[in-house]
Amino acid sequence: MKFGVLQFPGSCDELDALRAASLVGEAELLWHGERDLRGADAIIVPGGFSYGDYLRAGAIARFSPAMESVIDFAREGGLVLGICNGFQVLCEARLLPGALLVNANRRFTFRQLRLEVVNADTHFTRACSPHQLLSIPAKHSWGRYYAAERTLQEMSERGQVVLRYAPGENFNGSLEDIAGVCNEAGNVFGLMPHPEHAVRELTGASTDGLLIFESMRAAVGSVVA
Amino acid sequence: MPELADALALGLTREEYELVCEKQGGAPNALELAMYSLLWSEHCAYKHSKKLLRTLPTSGPHVVVGPGENAGAVDVGGGLACAFKVESHNHPSAVEPFQGAATGVGGILRDIFALGARPIAVLDSLRFGEAASARARYLLDGAVSGISHYGNSVGVPTVGGELYFEAPYESNCLINAMALGLAPREQLMRSAAAGPGNVLVLFGAATGRDGIGGASVLASAELGAPDSEEGATDDKRPSVQVGDPFEEKKLMECSLELLQRGLLISLQDLGAAGLTSSASEMASKGGVGIDLDVSRVPLREPDMEPFEVMVSESQERMLCVVEPASVDEVLALCERWEVGGSVIGEVTDSQRIRVRDGDELVGDMPVAALVDECPLYDLQPQRPTEPLYADPPKALERSAGARETLLELLRSANLASRRALFEQYDAIVQSRTVRRPEQADAAVLELPDGGALAVSIDCNGRRVAADPYTGTVAAVLECASNLACAGAEPLGTTNNLNFGNPEKGVIAWQLSESVRGLGDACRALEAPIVGGNVSLYNEGAAGPIYPTPVIGMVGRLPDARRAGRLGFARARAQIALVGSFSPSLAASELCKLRGERLPAGLPAIDIPAVRAAQLVVRDAVREGLLESAHDIAEGGLAVALAECCLAGAVGAQVELGDDVWEAIAAAPTSSEPVAEILFGEAPGGFVVSASEHGLRELAARTRVLGIGTVGGERLVIRDLRADTGGAGAPAAAARGGSGSAAPPLLEIPLTDLADAHAALAELFA
């Protein structure tokens, strides 16, 4: 089982994601300018500011050579996890529905949050129990999840709303407290909070984020192989 | 040809101009004069402070790189060195707070990676006018946004800092930023150019007209009177640089990869005075000369004059020296990271800086004259004979009770929670942060060998204003106490001396007394100064700032898992006061709230006694004897207890018995002993919590005064003196148990403490 972690020139959390993924499998960085995904079984698009994000967050990254391969990989059913900026990139690439807007409080905000697992029957959350509360930090300026009402309804019906902010935790003003969503096929998942920053008690305040990576490892065996 | 008047306009004195003419063997041309005026500015030449700085301790067993390089560095074990430094960006921030603060962070990060170290943390030290001032709030919001924008975007966590609001900073805010980096010890890079024939490569952003004259116009002169509603000196705004954190991120990764591949002979960032300063300093340190060609510098604006290219302070640029054979590889790596790279000159054995514009020689100066021969000045210290600073506005009556006083202190801008600020910073990227803000007195960062670094930044300028020597000693001790509470021993110190105009006798006195205190305290702690910065002329029409020697200290603890916490951790744990603690209301936060004048002098500090207390606390934290440790600082014992409760989300029952009053009450003649014991300030006191066993162990090593128990949902403080000179009850009745009828000194629900402590959130609403 090998994770490939994309690295853009403005990525910030790619080494954190690499370390977190290494706790459950092999992991390797993939340079943004190269198309070769080097045989990765699952892809992580990490947090940061991909190409500076002076335009819309993720708007340029979706056109990178590596992302072109990731889009093909996802269309073929490969597992793709987008964290924070990665979530923004996946939305820009239309691999996930909706968009991320500027936080309701209009400021970069870093907080340890409680998240509710809405759908524990996905490739990314199967190690969690339904309605489990996860303690995972978030840190971003553009995290307000938005989608058209009809889309939201369809997503809800199809179980695409995977994580919600627990009551009182939705600082960014996301619609319906949505913190993480998957695509209809269930192989692409994006979330604004950072599970890779909740994998060790010493530096992470919790290890709940590991559940996401463990779920992916388990899923790779059953889906991709 | 420029004349004396031009030199004066650039900030040189008549005598200095004449000296330049002598060194040049004739009048300098415009480019040469511009370069001299920058390198001979206070900012670059330290001409009013260098003699004092030479008195500071700079060596010790842990020091790897001392002052004079881009940053200092200490050995942190495991083959690693920690590079660190604090620097100011005060005047640019007073003119344009967002970019001023953002580029302040960018500049200090470049100092760290110029040394070959990967930046792992940023801390910031901020000073503004009173929080009631609209201008102070505008500057605060801009500066915090700027730090957040830049630090978060480059992927370096902002793990701590400090913030004070005082009227003397109204027209001259202080923005100091500190950064730390890690590198394998043998990979640390120097900035000395070497090897005639080697090539100079400039890489990073293109050069524009931003920041021209920053070092002289902005950094080495007093700011003018505020001339707009926001008080910004609008005509100086073009001298403020504009930052691009994405460019910095690429520059950092590119620099570190160049170093890792061993492609560089030396590396230097372009900061104040741009190419002028970096090329001259590299040449000076290497004892060589440099030829460079401004026509080869990539420009943002094509029609820039050679002198503009030489003095531009455009951000996100680095200068390196490489062997000719490595040039292609260096440029290829620049291309991979999408940063521009250009060969702009070469190292010579001429010991001169020669500037060409294509084939034309446009400047030619001896390196030594530029860098090392600026005249140094002796200060003319004069102890002030009358108060320098206005009395603060009164916010609290002297008759206020203990409950009201504590809540007012917690609510006050200097003591309220900094959560509203630090939530705007990414404190956890790089997965090294063991203690986040408000979890411990110092930020704690894990090291690969299982140990950790602890880092603190501090300075209470009001105390330094009251007594520059003692106040500075207190600031150094405060940092060391913060480290002790985390379980760390100091390894080294950095400082940023923010003062007014040193040509005035009273400022010279503040500066020399402060540096004397800095040296004494650092020697006592064996925490030598490994680098720092001086920012003078921090004054405007309303007078000088409080003297503010910002201290940054880095320490190490052997086991990251044992890092201390400040919050009470467990109900029924015992609370104790340890250390050498003689609280006084002199220059305290309470005195400020009461609108009282600063005293002329502070009680002397017993430095060895404070040091001994720090060692006891440090060792107890390391051994896991303590469940929490917090040093008593601004606001005194009561505020420290409230902070322990808030950080642990648990209450406390505190009882001050005869032993406590006898041991720590200050002058027996004090007119208000209760206020003094609750709210008095002094270094050396610690509030700890532990099991009974833990406290017994501790008591075998030092005096331990039991003062209560953790638990409940309120903070209750009782006076249990047998002789009820204060508000207490007879000891026998009170000790009868929780049913005591005696009214406590104060009793406050946690929710009320939390509400008061959250007052700063309003500034960002």
Short mmCIF file of C-alpha atoms in Angstrom, two decimals, chain B residues 15-257:
data_model
loop_
_atom_site.label_atom_id
_atom_site.label_comp_id
_atom_site.label_asym_id
_atom_site.label_seq_id
_atom_site.Cartn_x
_atom_site.Cartn_y
_atom_site.Cartn_z
CA GLU B 15 31.89 65.11 9.70
CA GLU B 16 30.83 61.76 8.31
CA TYR B 17 30.61 63.20 4.82
CA GLU B 18 34.09 64.64 5.12
CA LEU B 19 35.33 61.25 6.27
CA VAL B 20 33.70 59.61 3.25
CA CYS B 21 35.49 62.08 0.97
CA GLU B 22 38.76 61.22 2.68
CA LYS B 23 38.22 57.46 2.28
CA GLN B 24 37.26 57.91 -1.36
CA GLY B 25 40.13 60.28 -2.09
CA GLY B 26 37.62 62.84 -3.35
CA ALA B 27 33.90 63.53 -3.34
CA PRO B 28 31.81 60.38 -3.88
CA ASN B 29 29.46 60.20 -6.82
CA ALA B 30 25.71 59.83 -6.27
CA LEU B 31 25.76 56.04 -6.22
CA GLU B 32 28.70 55.90 -3.85
CA LEU B 33 27.15 58.46 -1.55
CA ALA B 34 23.87 56.50 -1.49
CA MET B 35 25.75 53.35 -0.53
CA TYR B 36 27.78 55.06 2.20
CA SER B 37 24.68 56.73 3.62
CA LEU B 38 23.00 53.35 4.03
CA LEU B 39 25.95 51.40 5.37
CA TRP B 40 26.85 54.23 7.72
CA SER B 41 23.29 54.51 8.98
CA GLU B 42 22.49 53.54 12.54
CA HIS B 43 20.56 50.55 11.23
CA CYS B 44 23.52 49.03 9.42
CA ALA B 45 26.51 50.38 11.34
CA TYR B 46 25.18 50.30 14.94
CA LYS B 47 27.23 53.45 15.41
CA HIS B 48 25.58 54.45 18.69
CA SER B 49 25.30 50.98 20.14
CA LYS B 50 28.30 48.96 19.00
CA LYS B 51 30.52 49.96 21.89
CA LEU B 52 27.85 48.92 24.38
CA LEU B 53 27.09 45.67 22.59
CA ARG B 54 30.75 44.69 22.93
CA THR B 55 30.18 44.38 26.70
CA LEU B 56 27.67 41.55 26.31
CA PRO B 57 28.54 37.90 26.93
CA THR B 58 28.60 36.08 23.59
CA SER B 59 30.37 32.81 24.19
CA GLY B 60 29.56 29.64 26.01
CA PRO B 61 29.64 25.89 25.67
CA HIS B 62 26.49 25.73 23.52
CA VAL B 63 27.28 28.58 21.14
CA VAL B 64 27.92 27.47 17.56
CA VAL B 65 27.51 30.81 15.81
CA GLY B 66 27.78 34.06 17.72
CA PRO B 67 26.81 37.63 16.81
CA GLY B 68 27.83 39.00 13.40
CA GLU B 69 26.29 36.38 11.15
CA ASN B 70 22.77 36.44 9.73
CA ALA B 71 21.62 34.75 12.95
CA GLY B 72 23.20 33.10 15.95
CA ALA B 73 23.07 29.38 16.63
CA VAL B 74 23.37 27.03 19.58
CA ASP B 75 24.02 23.32 19.80
CA VAL B 76 20.83 21.49 20.73
CA GLY B 77 22.22 17.95 20.76
CA GLY B 78 21.76 15.09 18.35
CA GLY B 79 24.13 16.75 15.89
CA LEU B 80 21.72 19.63 15.38
CA ALA B 81 22.07 23.37 15.79
CA CYS B 82 19.26 25.81 16.36
CA ALA B 83 19.66 29.15 14.58
CA PHE B 84 17.59 31.98 15.98
CA LYS B 85 17.29 35.73 16.00
CA VAL B 86 14.83 38.51 16.70
CA GLU B 87 14.55 41.54 14.48
CA SER B 88 12.42 44.65 14.36
CA HIS B 89 10.31 46.18 11.62
CA ASN B 90 8.97 49.08 13.65
CA HIS B 91 8.96 52.11 11.41
CA PRO B 92 7.69 50.36 8.27
CA SER B 93 4.84 48.96 10.35
CA ALA B 94 3.95 52.36 11.75
CA VAL B 95 3.65 53.55 8.15
CA GLU B 96 1.89 50.48 6.71
CA PRO B 97 1.19 47.79 9.32
CA PHE B 98 0.18 44.87 7.10
CA GLN B 99 3.20 44.94 4.78
CA GLY B 100 5.49 46.21 7.52
CA ALA B 101 4.74 43.23 9.74
CA ALA B 102 4.57 40.72 6.86
CA THR B 103 7.97 41.70 5.51
CA GLY B 104 9.32 41.70 9.06
CA VAL B 105 8.48 38.00 9.22
CA GLY B 106 9.90 37.45 5.73
CA GLY B 107 13.16 39.15 6.66
CA ILE B 108 13.76 37.18 9.83
CA LEU B 109 12.99 33.90 8.04
CA ARG B 110 15.62 34.71 5.40
CA ASP B 111 18.14 35.39 8.15
CA ILE B 112 17.52 31.87 9.41
CA PHE B 113 17.69 30.00 6.13
CA ALA B 114 20.66 32.08 4.98
CA LEU B 115 22.45 30.20 7.75
CA GLY B 116 21.34 26.93 6.21
CA ALA B 117 18.68 26.18 8.80
CA ARG B 118 15.10 25.26 8.00
CA PRO B 119 12.82 27.72 9.82
CA ILE B 120 10.70 25.82 12.35
CA ALA B 121 8.97 28.56 14.32
CA VAL B 122 8.12 32.24 14.47
CA LEU B 123 7.27 34.31 17.52
CA ASP B 124 6.31 37.94 17.56
CA SER B 125 6.57 40.76 20.01
CA LEU B 126 4.15 43.64 19.46
CA ARG B 127 3.62 47.05 21.10
CA PHE B 128 0.90 49.55 20.37
CA GLY B 129 -0.70 52.58 22.00
CA GLU B 130 -3.54 52.05 24.46
CA ALA B 131 -6.24 49.69 23.19
CA ALA B 132 -8.78 52.51 23.43
CA SER B 133 -6.95 54.29 20.59
CA ALA B 134 -8.40 53.80 17.12
CA ARG B 135 -4.92 54.07 15.62
CA ALA B 136 -3.56 51.40 17.96
CA ARG B 137 -6.38 49.06 16.94
CA TYR B 138 -5.81 49.78 13.25
CA LEU B 139 -2.11 49.03 13.60
CA LEU B 140 -2.76 45.89 15.66
CA ASP B 141 -5.25 44.52 13.16
CA GLY B 142 -2.97 45.28 10.22
CA ALA B 143 0.12 43.82 11.88
CA VAL B 144 -1.59 40.63 13.02
CA SER B 145 -3.11 40.17 9.55
CA GLY B 146 0.30 40.71 7.99
CA ILE B 147 2.03 38.18 10.25
CA SER B 148 -0.80 35.71 9.68
CA HIS B 149 -0.74 36.19 5.91
CA TYR B 150 3.00 35.74 5.59
CA GLY B 151 3.81 33.17 8.29
CA ASN B 152 0.91 30.88 7.47
CA SER B 153 1.64 30.96 3.76
CA VAL B 154 5.28 29.91 4.05
CA GLY B 155 4.48 26.92 6.22
CA VAL B 156 6.33 28.00 9.35
CA PRO B 157 4.29 27.84 12.55
CA THR B 158 3.81 30.95 14.69
CA VAL B 159 4.05 29.41 18.13
CA GLY B 160 4.14 32.28 20.57
CA GLY B 161 4.62 35.94 21.21
CA GLU B 162 3.71 38.81 23.41
CA LEU B 163 1.72 42.01 23.16
CA TYR B 164 1.50 45.17 25.24
CA PHE B 165 -0.57 48.29 24.92
CA GLU B 166 1.02 51.45 26.36
CA ALA B 167 0.54 55.08 25.42
CA PRO B 168 4.24 55.75 24.60
CA TYR B 169 3.92 53.36 21.63
CA GLU B 170 1.00 55.31 20.18
CA SER B 171 2.89 57.01 17.36
CA ASN B 172 5.71 54.46 17.21
CA CYS B 173 4.51 50.87 17.42
CA LEU B 174 6.98 48.03 17.79
CA ILE B 175 6.85 44.97 15.56
CA ASN B 176 9.60 42.51 16.46
CA ALA B 177 9.67 39.03 14.98
CA MET B 178 11.79 36.11 16.07
CA ALA B 179 12.45 32.96 14.11
CA LEU B 180 14.13 29.65 14.90
CA GLY B 181 15.58 27.14 12.49
CA LEU B 182 17.18 23.73 12.67
CA ALA B 183 20.17 22.43 10.75
CA PRO B 184 22.73 19.67 11.06
CA ARG B 185 25.53 21.39 12.92
CA GLU B 186 28.15 20.89 10.22
CA GLN B 187 25.84 22.21 7.49
CA LEU B 188 25.56 25.71 8.93
CA MET B 189 26.50 28.20 6.26
CA ARG B 190 28.47 31.39 6.64
CA SER B 191 28.08 34.61 4.74
CA ALA B 192 31.76 35.35 4.05
CA ALA B 193 32.53 35.55 0.34
CA ALA B 194 35.63 33.61 -0.61
CA GLY B 195 37.72 32.57 -3.56
CA PRO B 196 38.53 35.25 -6.13
CA GLY B 197 37.07 34.15 -9.45
CA ASN B 198 34.02 32.66 -7.80
CA VAL B 199 30.68 33.84 -9.06
CA LEU B 200 27.91 35.88 -7.44
CA VAL B 201 24.42 34.62 -8.13
CA LEU B 202 21.40 36.70 -7.20
CA PHE B 203 18.24 34.62 -6.94
CA GLY B 204 14.63 35.15 -6.00
CA ALA B 205 12.33 38.01 -6.87
CA ALA B 206 13.10 40.71 -9.40
CA THR B 207 14.34 44.06 -8.16
CA GLY B 208 11.97 47.03 -8.08
CA ARG B 209 11.80 50.47 -6.60
CA ASP B 210 10.18 49.40 -3.34
CA GLY B 211 11.88 50.06 -0.08
CA ILE B 212 14.44 52.53 -1.39
CA GLY B 213 16.13 54.21 1.54
CA GLY B 214 14.40 52.00 4.10
CA ALA B 215 17.46 51.62 6.30
CA SER B 216 18.21 55.32 6.46
CA VAL B 217 14.96 57.19 5.85
CA LEU B 218 12.78 54.88 7.94
CA ALA B 219 14.90 52.91 10.31
CA SER B 220 17.46 55.44 11.43
CA ALA B 221 15.41 58.56 12.05
CA GLU B 222 12.50 59.59 14.19
CA LEU B 223 9.10 59.29 12.62
CA GLY B 224 7.41 62.59 11.82
CA ALA B 225 4.18 63.71 13.42
CA PRO B 226 1.13 61.76 12.37
CA ASP B 227 -0.29 63.54 9.38
CA SER B 228 -3.46 61.62 8.70
CA GLU B 229 -6.29 60.17 10.68
CA GLU B 230 -4.45 56.91 10.95
CA GLY B 231 -1.30 58.77 11.83
CA ALA B 232 0.69 57.23 9.02
CA THR B 233 3.47 59.25 7.55
CA ASP B 234 2.10 58.94 4.06
CA ASP B 235 5.10 60.34 2.24
CA LYS B 236 7.21 57.50 3.62
CA ARG B 237 4.89 54.77 2.42
CA PRO B 238 6.91 54.16 -0.78
CA SER B 239 9.87 53.27 1.47
CA VAL B 240 7.93 50.27 2.83
CA GLN B 241 8.58 47.00 1.04
CA VAL B 242 5.85 44.69 -0.20
CA GLY B 243 6.03 40.99 0.65
CA ASP B 244 5.17 37.91 -1.39
CA PRO B 245 5.11 34.80 0.82
CA PHE B 246 4.79 32.41 -2.13
CA GLU B 247 8.04 33.79 -3.54
CA GLU B 248 9.59 33.40 -0.08
CA LYS B 249 8.43 29.81 0.20
CA LYS B 250 10.05 28.92 -3.14
CA LEU B 251 13.17 30.91 -2.21
CA MET B 252 13.44 29.04 1.08
CA GLU B 253 13.05 25.59 -0.46
CA CYS B 254 15.47 26.49 -3.24
CA SER B 255 18.08 27.86 -0.80
CA LEU B 256 17.87 24.82 1.44
CA GLU B 257 18.19 22.46 -1.48
#
